[in-house]
Amino acid sequence: MSLTKKILIALVLGVIVGIGLSFAPENVFSFLDTYLLNPVGKIFLNLIMMIVVPIVFVSIVLGTAGLGEPAKLGRIGVQTITFYLVTTAIALVIGLAVAFILQPGKEGMFDVNTANFEPNAAPPIMETIINIIPSNPIEAMTGGDMLQIIAFAIFVGIALAILGDKTAGITKLFDQANEVLIFIVNLVMKAAPYGAFALIASAVGDSGISALGSMGMYMIAVILALFIHALVTYSVAIRGLGKASPIKFYKGFFPAMSVAFSTSSSNATLPISMKAAQENLGVKKSISSFVQPLGATINMDGTGIMQAVAAVFIANVYDVHLGVSAILMIILTATLASIGTAGVPGVGLIMLAMVLKQVGLPVEGIALIIGVDRLLDMLRTSVNITGDAACAYIISENEKRREEQGKTDPAI
Ligand code: ASP
């Protein structure tokens, strides 16, 4: 049986067992969760997290060095960042439109007096930008600070590209390190069906179906907007900008989407997203290694959608009218927030506090959506990484055509 099929079965079984467990007596669930589901899920998560920092560093160095001329790097960098910002803004517009049509939170069954939420301080956006350059790259690696690791790796990659033959040995070393890491990814992927099953059964069993009741409309709005964005926006982009087949894209990228669904972490899924893009979609290695790690860190369309719907939901619950300027503020701050959102579970909710504050909505409202956030995090993370892969796929297809036409970048 193919790995994709196995993971798919694991996802379905995980949801079914999770729903079953949410009806079982509390001690049955907690016993199974403590001694089986949680350990299996966590071991799988650790296995993939173990390779994230080395793979981001090594692959961005190789990707940048492989792009060769700084002009090409600049061109691809600009295309990537533009794609990320524009698709995130589109995601927010879709989220807002769906939320305004479905009006979640208008059902009036929410007790705002008991809602209590102490927001963690979200990092101010200027600080995030200043901190992109690490004052200590080793500290960035031990702390897993992705933006800083990426920045340092780009410098090393540019140096290797310019120094060429002089540093061919180091480039080769990175190449071989990459082989080792890919080997480990392939090994870890064999455990994916079991890990995915355990993570999903645990998350669904823990959230409990009853928690979903009053939040139904909110969840439907988020899920609907996620589907519209994932299916329509990316398909149109892949067809229109990349002149490629969306069906091939979704088929080839599915294994990564399912791992994102079970881990709720763009970072943790990164090694698998890159493998799926390179091997199943034929994305050029140098492009995938540059575009996808960057996207896993700064591009979060699914998270943006959740934030847009959540803002409308909270405005409805607290009976606050959202005018045009508030709506524009949501689009602007949530697009920026997506740059600062780390690709780990639940961070989207922390950044939501910043968006709500900027728009002037009550941050305590977050308490209402926390209960169902774990489940929505699974879906939005799948959308987050799909956006990164779509961008890598489009740019790679266009680069291949450029090469066929014999176009080159000016050397400096
Ligand atoms: N879990 C998301 C991710 O890793 C971030 C979030 O929305 O919480 O992409």
Short mmCIF file of C-alpha atoms and ligand atoms in Angstrom, two decimals:
data_model
loop_
_atom_site.label_atom_id
_atom_site.label_comp_id
_atom_site.label_asym_id
_atom_site.label_seq_id
_atom_site.Cartn_x
_atom_site.Cartn_y
_atom_site.Cartn_z
CA MET A 1 0.00 0.00 0.00
CA SER A 2 1.35 3.48 -0.80
CA LEU A 3 2.35 5.77 2.02
CA THR A 4 -0.31 8.30 0.99
CA LYS A 5 -3.04 5.69 1.30
CA LYS A 6 -1.74 4.55 4.67
CA ILE A 7 -1.72 8.13 5.99
CA LEU A 8 -5.21 8.73 4.66
CA ILE A 9 -6.52 5.65 6.45
CA ALA A 10 -4.70 6.76 9.60
CA LEU A 11 -6.38 10.18 9.42
CA VAL A 12 -9.86 8.71 9.08
CA LEU A 13 -9.26 6.11 11.80
CA GLY A 14 -7.79 8.80 14.05
CA VAL A 15 -10.91 10.95 13.74
CA ILE A 16 -13.24 7.99 14.32
CA VAL A 17 -11.33 6.70 17.36
CA GLY A 18 -11.03 10.28 18.67
CA ILE A 19 -14.79 10.83 18.42
CA GLY A 20 -15.37 7.44 20.10
CA LEU A 21 -12.98 8.37 22.91
CA SER A 22 -14.65 11.72 23.49
CA PHE A 23 -17.75 9.72 24.55
CA ALA A 24 -15.79 7.21 26.65
CA PRO A 25 -15.43 7.74 30.42
CA GLU A 26 -12.81 10.37 31.23
CA ASN A 27 -10.40 7.91 32.87
CA VAL A 28 -10.44 5.59 29.83
CA PHE A 29 -9.44 8.44 27.55
CA SER A 30 -6.80 9.79 29.91
CA PHE A 31 -5.28 6.31 30.37
CA LEU A 32 -5.07 5.66 26.63
CA ASP A 33 -3.88 9.19 25.97
CA THR A 34 -1.15 9.13 28.61
CA TYR A 35 0.25 5.71 27.83
CA LEU A 36 -0.39 5.27 24.14
CA LEU A 37 -1.63 8.15 21.98
CA ASN A 38 0.37 10.97 23.50
CA PRO A 39 3.72 9.13 23.61
CA VAL A 40 3.38 7.76 20.06
CA GLY A 41 2.30 11.16 18.73
CA LYS A 42 5.02 13.05 20.61
CA ILE A 43 7.76 10.65 19.54
CA PHE A 44 6.71 11.14 15.92
CA LEU A 45 6.65 14.90 16.39
CA ASN A 46 10.08 14.87 18.00
CA LEU A 47 11.43 12.72 15.19
CA ILE A 48 10.49 15.31 12.63
CA MET A 49 11.31 18.33 14.78
CA MET A 50 14.78 16.81 15.25
CA ILE A 51 15.63 17.46 11.61
CA VAL A 52 13.93 20.81 11.12
CA VAL A 53 16.73 23.17 12.17
CA PRO A 54 19.50 21.31 10.32
CA ILE A 55 17.36 20.87 7.22
CA VAL A 56 16.32 24.53 7.08
CA PHE A 57 19.91 25.66 7.47
CA VAL A 58 21.45 23.20 5.05
CA SER A 59 18.77 23.46 2.41
CA ILE A 60 18.63 27.25 2.38
CA VAL A 61 22.41 27.44 2.09
CA LEU A 62 22.28 25.00 -0.83
CA GLY A 63 19.21 26.63 -2.33
CA THR A 64 20.77 30.09 -2.24
CA ALA A 65 24.13 28.84 -3.49
CA GLY A 66 22.34 26.83 -6.20
CA LEU A 67 20.47 29.87 -7.47
CA GLY A 68 23.85 31.21 -8.38
CA GLU A 69 23.79 34.84 -9.37
CA PRO A 70 22.52 37.28 -6.74
CA ALA A 71 20.30 38.80 -9.46
CA LYS A 72 18.43 35.52 -9.80
CA LEU A 73 18.14 35.22 -6.04
CA GLY A 74 16.75 38.75 -5.90
CA ARG A 75 14.24 38.07 -8.68
CA ILE A 76 13.00 34.86 -7.06
CA GLY A 77 13.00 36.48 -3.62
CA VAL A 78 10.81 39.34 -4.83
CA GLN A 79 8.42 36.95 -6.61
CA THR A 80 8.17 34.76 -3.51
CA ILE A 81 7.49 37.56 -1.06
CA THR A 82 4.98 39.23 -3.41
CA PHE A 83 3.14 35.92 -3.85
CA TYR A 84 3.06 35.38 -0.09
CA LEU A 85 1.74 38.82 0.75
CA VAL A 86 -0.86 38.91 -2.03
CA THR A 87 -2.22 35.42 -1.31
CA THR A 88 -2.42 36.17 2.40
CA ALA A 89 -4.42 39.33 1.66
CA ILE A 90 -6.73 37.33 -0.65
CA ALA A 91 -7.14 34.70 2.10
CA LEU A 92 -8.18 37.43 4.52
CA VAL A 93 -10.70 38.87 2.09
CA ILE A 94 -12.21 35.39 1.58
CA GLY A 95 -12.30 34.83 5.35
CA LEU A 96 -14.00 38.18 5.93
CA ALA A 97 -16.50 37.65 3.09
CA VAL A 98 -17.52 34.20 4.34
CA ALA A 99 -17.78 35.50 7.90
CA PHE A 100 -19.95 38.45 6.87
CA ILE A 101 -22.27 36.11 4.97
CA LEU A 102 -22.56 33.43 7.68
CA GLN A 103 -22.37 35.87 10.61
CA PRO A 104 -20.94 33.52 13.26
CA GLY A 105 -21.51 34.70 16.83
CA LYS A 106 -24.92 36.22 16.08
CA GLU A 107 -26.68 33.17 17.59
CA GLY A 108 -26.51 34.90 20.95
CA MET A 109 -25.60 31.94 23.14
CA PHE A 110 -22.36 33.29 24.41
CA ASP A 111 -21.80 34.53 27.91
CA VAL A 112 -19.27 37.30 27.48
CA ASN A 113 -19.09 37.97 31.20
CA THR A 114 -17.32 34.71 31.91
CA ALA A 115 -14.92 35.02 29.00
CA ASN A 116 -11.48 35.56 30.36
CA PHE A 117 -8.25 35.56 28.42
CA GLU A 118 -4.86 36.90 29.36
CA PRO A 119 -3.08 37.53 26.08
CA ASN A 120 0.60 36.69 25.88
CA ALA A 121 2.48 39.64 24.55
CA ALA A 122 2.76 39.33 20.78
CA PRO A 123 6.10 40.58 19.49
CA PRO A 124 5.82 44.06 17.99
CA ILE A 125 6.22 43.94 14.24
CA MET A 126 9.26 46.27 14.11
CA GLU A 127 11.07 44.09 16.61
CA THR A 128 10.42 41.05 14.42
CA ILE A 129 11.91 42.88 11.46
CA ILE A 130 15.01 44.08 13.36
CA ASN A 131 15.54 40.60 14.79
CA ILE A 132 15.65 38.97 11.37
CA ILE A 133 19.42 39.45 11.42
CA PRO A 134 20.80 37.25 14.20
CA SER A 135 23.48 38.73 16.42
CA ASN A 136 24.42 35.16 17.25
CA PRO A 137 23.58 32.50 14.64
CA ILE A 138 24.37 29.61 16.98
CA GLU A 139 21.87 30.96 19.49
CA ALA A 140 19.34 31.26 16.65
CA MET A 141 19.83 27.58 15.91
CA THR A 142 19.60 26.35 19.48
CA GLY A 143 16.50 28.48 19.99
CA GLY A 144 15.00 27.36 16.66
CA ASP A 145 14.45 30.94 15.49
CA MET A 146 13.55 30.25 11.86
CA LEU A 147 13.75 33.77 10.42
CA GLN A 148 17.22 34.25 11.89
CA ILE A 149 18.41 30.86 10.68
CA ILE A 150 17.11 31.68 7.20
CA ALA A 151 18.86 35.06 7.18
CA PHE A 152 22.19 33.56 8.20
CA ALA A 153 21.82 30.69 5.71
CA ILE A 154 21.16 33.14 2.87
CA PHE A 155 24.42 34.96 3.66
CA VAL A 156 26.38 31.71 3.73
CA GLY A 157 24.70 30.60 0.48
CA ILE A 158 25.52 33.88 -1.30
CA ALA A 159 29.13 33.63 -0.11
CA LEU A 160 29.43 30.07 -1.42
CA ALA A 161 27.91 31.09 -4.76
CA ILE A 162 30.32 33.99 -5.20
CA LEU A 163 33.41 32.21 -3.91
CA GLY A 164 32.71 29.28 -6.27
CA ASP A 165 35.66 26.91 -6.68
CA LYS A 166 37.49 28.36 -3.71
CA THR A 167 34.92 26.89 -1.33
CA ALA A 168 33.81 23.92 -3.42
CA GLY A 169 34.68 21.61 -0.51
CA ILE A 170 32.22 23.29 1.84
CA THR A 171 29.51 23.27 -0.79
CA LYS A 172 30.10 19.55 -1.21
CA LEU A 173 29.93 19.07 2.54
CA PHE A 174 26.52 20.79 2.61
CA ASP A 175 25.43 18.61 -0.31
CA GLN A 176 26.35 15.47 1.55
CA ALA A 177 24.79 16.70 4.79
CA ASN A 178 21.63 17.22 2.77
CA GLU A 179 21.75 13.58 1.61
CA VAL A 180 22.00 12.44 5.22
CA LEU A 181 19.03 14.57 6.25
CA ILE A 182 16.87 13.39 3.34
CA PHE A 183 17.70 9.82 4.31
CA ILE A 184 16.45 10.49 7.83
CA VAL A 185 13.27 12.14 6.50
CA ASN A 186 12.53 9.05 4.42
CA LEU A 187 13.02 6.87 7.47
CA VAL A 188 10.83 9.01 9.70
CA MET A 189 8.08 9.10 7.09
CA LYS A 190 7.62 5.37 7.53
CA ALA A 191 6.30 6.14 11.02
CA ALA A 192 3.94 8.86 9.72
CA PRO A 193 0.72 6.80 9.61
CA TYR A 194 1.12 5.73 13.26
CA GLY A 195 2.16 9.17 14.42
CA ALA A 196 -0.66 10.85 12.51
CA PHE A 197 -3.23 8.43 13.90
CA ALA A 198 -2.09 8.98 17.49
CA LEU A 199 -1.94 12.79 17.20
CA ILE A 200 -5.38 13.05 15.66
CA ALA A 201 -7.12 10.59 17.98
CA SER A 202 -5.62 12.45 20.92
CA ALA A 203 -6.61 15.92 19.67
CA VAL A 204 -10.16 14.95 18.67
CA GLY A 205 -10.70 12.89 21.83
CA ASP A 206 -9.45 15.76 23.97
CA SER A 207 -11.52 18.53 22.40
CA GLY A 208 -14.72 16.53 22.70
CA ILE A 209 -17.60 16.81 20.32
CA SER A 210 -19.81 18.66 22.81
CA ALA A 211 -17.41 21.61 22.79
CA LEU A 212 -18.26 22.08 19.16
CA GLY A 213 -21.99 22.77 19.56
CA SER A 214 -22.26 26.50 20.10
CA MET A 215 -19.17 27.17 18.04
CA GLY A 216 -20.66 25.41 15.02
CA MET A 217 -21.15 28.47 12.84
CA TYR A 218 -17.69 29.83 13.61
CA MET A 219 -16.12 26.52 12.68
CA ILE A 220 -18.18 26.19 9.52
CA ALA A 221 -17.14 29.69 8.44
CA VAL A 222 -13.43 29.01 9.05
CA ILE A 223 -13.54 25.62 7.32
CA LEU A 224 -15.51 26.91 4.33
CA ALA A 225 -13.13 29.83 3.81
CA LEU A 226 -10.12 27.51 4.13
CA PHE A 227 -11.53 25.21 1.46
CA ILE A 228 -12.38 28.06 -0.90
CA HIS A 229 -8.89 29.49 -0.58
CA ALA A 230 -7.11 26.14 -0.87
CA LEU A 231 -9.12 24.98 -3.86
CA VAL A 232 -9.87 28.18 -5.77
CA THR A 233 -7.07 30.67 -5.08
CA TYR A 234 -4.22 28.18 -5.41
CA SER A 235 -5.76 26.42 -8.42
CA VAL A 236 -6.19 29.72 -10.24
CA ALA A 237 -2.65 30.74 -9.33
CA ILE A 238 -1.14 27.43 -10.43
CA ARG A 239 -3.03 27.51 -13.72
CA GLY A 240 -2.74 31.21 -14.40
CA LEU A 241 0.73 32.05 -13.11
CA GLY A 242 2.46 28.68 -13.37
CA LYS A 243 0.63 27.25 -16.43
CA ALA A 244 0.57 23.93 -14.58
CA SER A 245 -2.01 21.40 -13.43
CA PRO A 246 -3.68 21.99 -10.05
CA ILE A 247 -4.81 18.34 -9.95
CA LYS A 248 -1.24 17.12 -10.27
CA PHE A 249 -0.30 19.57 -7.56
CA TYR A 250 -2.88 18.41 -5.03
CA LYS A 251 -2.22 14.72 -5.73
CA GLY A 252 1.53 15.09 -5.36
CA PHE A 253 1.38 17.32 -2.31
CA PHE A 254 -1.23 15.37 -0.37
CA PRO A 255 1.20 13.45 1.89
CA ALA A 256 2.58 16.73 3.22
CA MET A 257 -0.90 18.18 3.72
CA SER A 258 -1.89 15.18 5.79
CA VAL A 259 1.21 15.44 7.97
CA ALA A 260 0.50 19.15 8.51
CA PHE A 261 -3.04 18.19 9.46
CA SER A 262 -1.85 15.78 12.12
CA THR A 263 1.03 17.85 13.51
CA SER A 264 -0.53 21.35 13.29
CA SER A 265 2.93 22.69 12.69
CA SER A 266 4.31 24.16 9.46
CA ASN A 267 7.84 23.90 10.81
CA ALA A 268 7.56 20.27 11.75
CA THR A 269 6.07 19.44 8.36
CA LEU A 270 8.78 21.28 6.43
CA PRO A 271 11.06 18.31 5.70
CA ILE A 272 8.08 16.40 4.32
CA SER A 273 6.69 19.38 2.36
CA MET A 274 10.04 19.83 0.64
CA LYS A 275 10.32 16.14 -0.14
CA ALA A 276 6.80 16.05 -1.62
CA ALA A 277 7.41 19.18 -3.72
CA GLN A 278 10.76 17.99 -5.06
CA GLU A 279 9.97 14.34 -5.64
CA ASN A 280 6.29 14.33 -6.54
CA LEU A 281 5.95 17.72 -8.24
CA GLY A 282 9.40 18.01 -9.73
CA VAL A 283 10.04 21.41 -8.12
CA LYS A 284 13.68 22.38 -8.65
CA LYS A 285 15.69 21.67 -5.51
CA SER A 286 17.26 25.11 -5.34
CA ILE A 287 13.82 26.75 -5.50
CA SER A 288 12.06 24.42 -3.10
CA SER A 289 14.89 24.79 -0.57
CA PHE A 290 14.63 28.54 -0.66
CA VAL A 291 10.89 29.19 -1.09
CA GLN A 292 9.37 26.58 1.24
CA PRO A 293 11.34 27.17 4.46
CA LEU A 294 10.75 30.90 4.00
CA GLY A 295 7.03 30.25 3.51
CA ALA A 296 6.78 27.94 6.51
CA THR A 297 8.02 30.89 8.53
CA ILE A 298 6.35 33.95 7.04
CA ASN A 299 3.40 32.77 4.94
CA MET A 300 0.29 31.68 6.84
CA ASP A 301 -2.82 32.00 4.69
CA GLY A 302 -4.82 29.51 6.77
CA THR A 303 -3.97 31.35 9.96
CA GLY A 304 -5.03 34.63 8.34
CA ILE A 305 -8.40 33.13 7.47
CA MET A 306 -8.95 32.00 11.06
CA GLN A 307 -8.04 35.48 12.29
CA ALA A 308 -10.41 37.20 9.87
CA VAL A 309 -13.35 34.97 10.82
CA ALA A 310 -12.46 35.20 14.52
CA ALA A 311 -12.44 39.00 14.37
CA VAL A 312 -15.94 39.07 12.84
CA PHE A 313 -17.13 36.42 15.31
CA ILE A 314 -15.85 38.37 18.31
CA ALA A 315 -17.27 41.62 16.94
CA ASN A 316 -20.67 39.91 16.63
CA VAL A 317 -20.56 38.39 20.10
CA TYR A 318 -19.66 41.73 21.69
CA ASP A 319 -21.98 43.60 19.38
CA VAL A 320 -19.29 45.82 17.89
CA HIS A 321 -19.88 47.25 14.42
CA LEU A 322 -17.00 46.73 12.00
CA GLY A 323 -16.66 49.67 9.62
CA VAL A 324 -14.57 49.91 6.46
CA SER A 325 -11.51 51.19 8.30
CA ALA A 326 -11.71 48.34 10.84
CA ILE A 327 -11.91 45.86 7.98
CA LEU A 328 -8.87 47.36 6.25
CA MET A 329 -7.07 47.29 9.59
CA ILE A 330 -7.82 43.58 9.94
CA ILE A 331 -6.40 42.89 6.48
CA LEU A 332 -3.27 44.93 7.15
CA THR A 333 -2.48 43.72 10.66
CA ALA A 334 -3.33 40.07 9.97
CA THR A 335 -1.09 40.09 6.87
CA LEU A 336 1.76 41.44 9.00
CA ALA A 337 0.89 39.08 11.86
CA SER A 338 1.25 36.16 9.49
CA ILE A 339 4.90 37.11 8.98
CA GLY A 340 5.50 36.99 12.71
CA THR A 341 3.51 33.81 13.37
CA ALA A 342 5.81 30.90 14.13
CA GLY A 343 4.94 27.63 12.41
CA VAL A 344 4.08 25.76 15.59
CA PRO A 345 0.71 24.75 17.03
CA GLY A 346 -1.52 27.46 18.43
CA VAL A 347 0.60 30.52 17.71
CA GLY A 348 -2.02 31.91 15.33
CA LEU A 349 -4.25 32.45 18.32
CA ILE A 350 -1.58 34.43 20.16
CA MET A 351 -1.09 36.66 17.13
CA LEU A 352 -4.86 37.10 16.95
CA ALA A 353 -4.56 39.08 20.18
CA MET A 354 -2.42 41.61 18.33
CA VAL A 355 -4.89 41.87 15.47
CA LEU A 356 -7.83 42.35 17.84
CA LYS A 357 -5.96 45.01 19.80
CA GLN A 358 -5.13 46.97 16.67
CA VAL A 359 -8.71 46.84 15.52
CA GLY A 360 -10.03 47.72 18.98
CA LEU A 361 -11.90 44.47 19.60
CA PRO A 362 -12.01 42.81 23.05
CA VAL A 363 -9.09 40.40 23.39
CA GLU A 364 -11.01 38.35 26.01
CA GLY A 365 -13.12 37.06 23.13
CA ILE A 366 -10.27 34.67 22.36
CA ALA A 367 -11.38 32.64 25.39
CA LEU A 368 -14.49 31.64 23.45
CA ILE A 369 -12.62 30.15 20.53
CA ILE A 370 -9.77 28.45 22.38
CA GLY A 371 -11.77 25.25 22.88
CA VAL A 372 -12.12 24.53 19.19
CA ASP A 373 -8.85 26.02 18.05
CA ARG A 374 -6.83 22.82 18.22
CA LEU A 375 -9.08 21.21 15.63
CA LEU A 376 -9.07 24.22 13.32
CA ASP A 377 -5.31 24.53 13.70
CA MET A 378 -4.98 21.18 11.92
CA LEU A 379 -6.81 22.39 8.84
CA ARG A 380 -5.30 25.85 8.70
CA THR A 381 -1.78 24.46 8.99
CA SER A 382 -2.47 22.27 5.93
CA VAL A 383 -3.52 25.40 4.06
CA ASN A 384 -0.48 27.31 5.34
CA ILE A 385 1.99 24.85 3.85
CA THR A 386 -0.03 24.35 0.68
CA GLY A 387 0.42 28.06 -0.08
CA ASP A 388 4.19 27.70 0.28
CA ALA A 389 4.31 24.70 -2.02
CA ALA A 390 2.03 26.35 -4.60
CA CYS A 391 4.46 29.28 -4.72
CA ALA A 392 7.48 26.98 -5.09
CA TYR A 393 5.70 24.99 -7.82
CA ILE A 394 4.73 28.09 -9.82
CA ILE A 395 8.17 29.67 -9.61
CA SER A 396 9.87 26.41 -10.50
CA GLU A 397 7.67 25.84 -13.56
CA ASN A 398 8.36 29.38 -14.76
CA GLU A 399 12.10 29.02 -14.17
CA LYS A 400 12.13 25.79 -16.18
CA ARG A 401 10.44 27.62 -19.07
CA ARG A 402 12.93 30.49 -18.79
CA GLU A 403 15.79 28.01 -19.01
CA GLU A 404 14.23 26.34 -22.03
CA GLN A 405 14.04 29.72 -23.71
CA GLY A 406 17.71 30.25 -22.87
CA LYS A 407 17.16 33.38 -20.75
CA THR A 408 19.89 34.15 -18.23
CA ASP A 409 20.38 36.60 -15.40
CA PRO A 410 23.08 39.24 -15.57
CA ALA A 411 26.11 38.28 -13.49
CA ILE A 412 27.62 40.84 -11.15
N1 ASP B 1 -0.08 25.96 13.56
C1 ASP B 1 0.10 26.93 12.53
C2 ASP B 1 1.29 26.54 11.67
O1 ASP B 1 2.21 25.94 12.14
C3 ASP B 1 0.26 28.32 13.06
C4 ASP B 1 -1.02 28.73 13.73
O2 ASP B 1 -1.92 29.21 13.02
O3 ASP B 1 -1.17 28.56 14.92
O4 ASP B 1 1.32 26.83 10.53
#
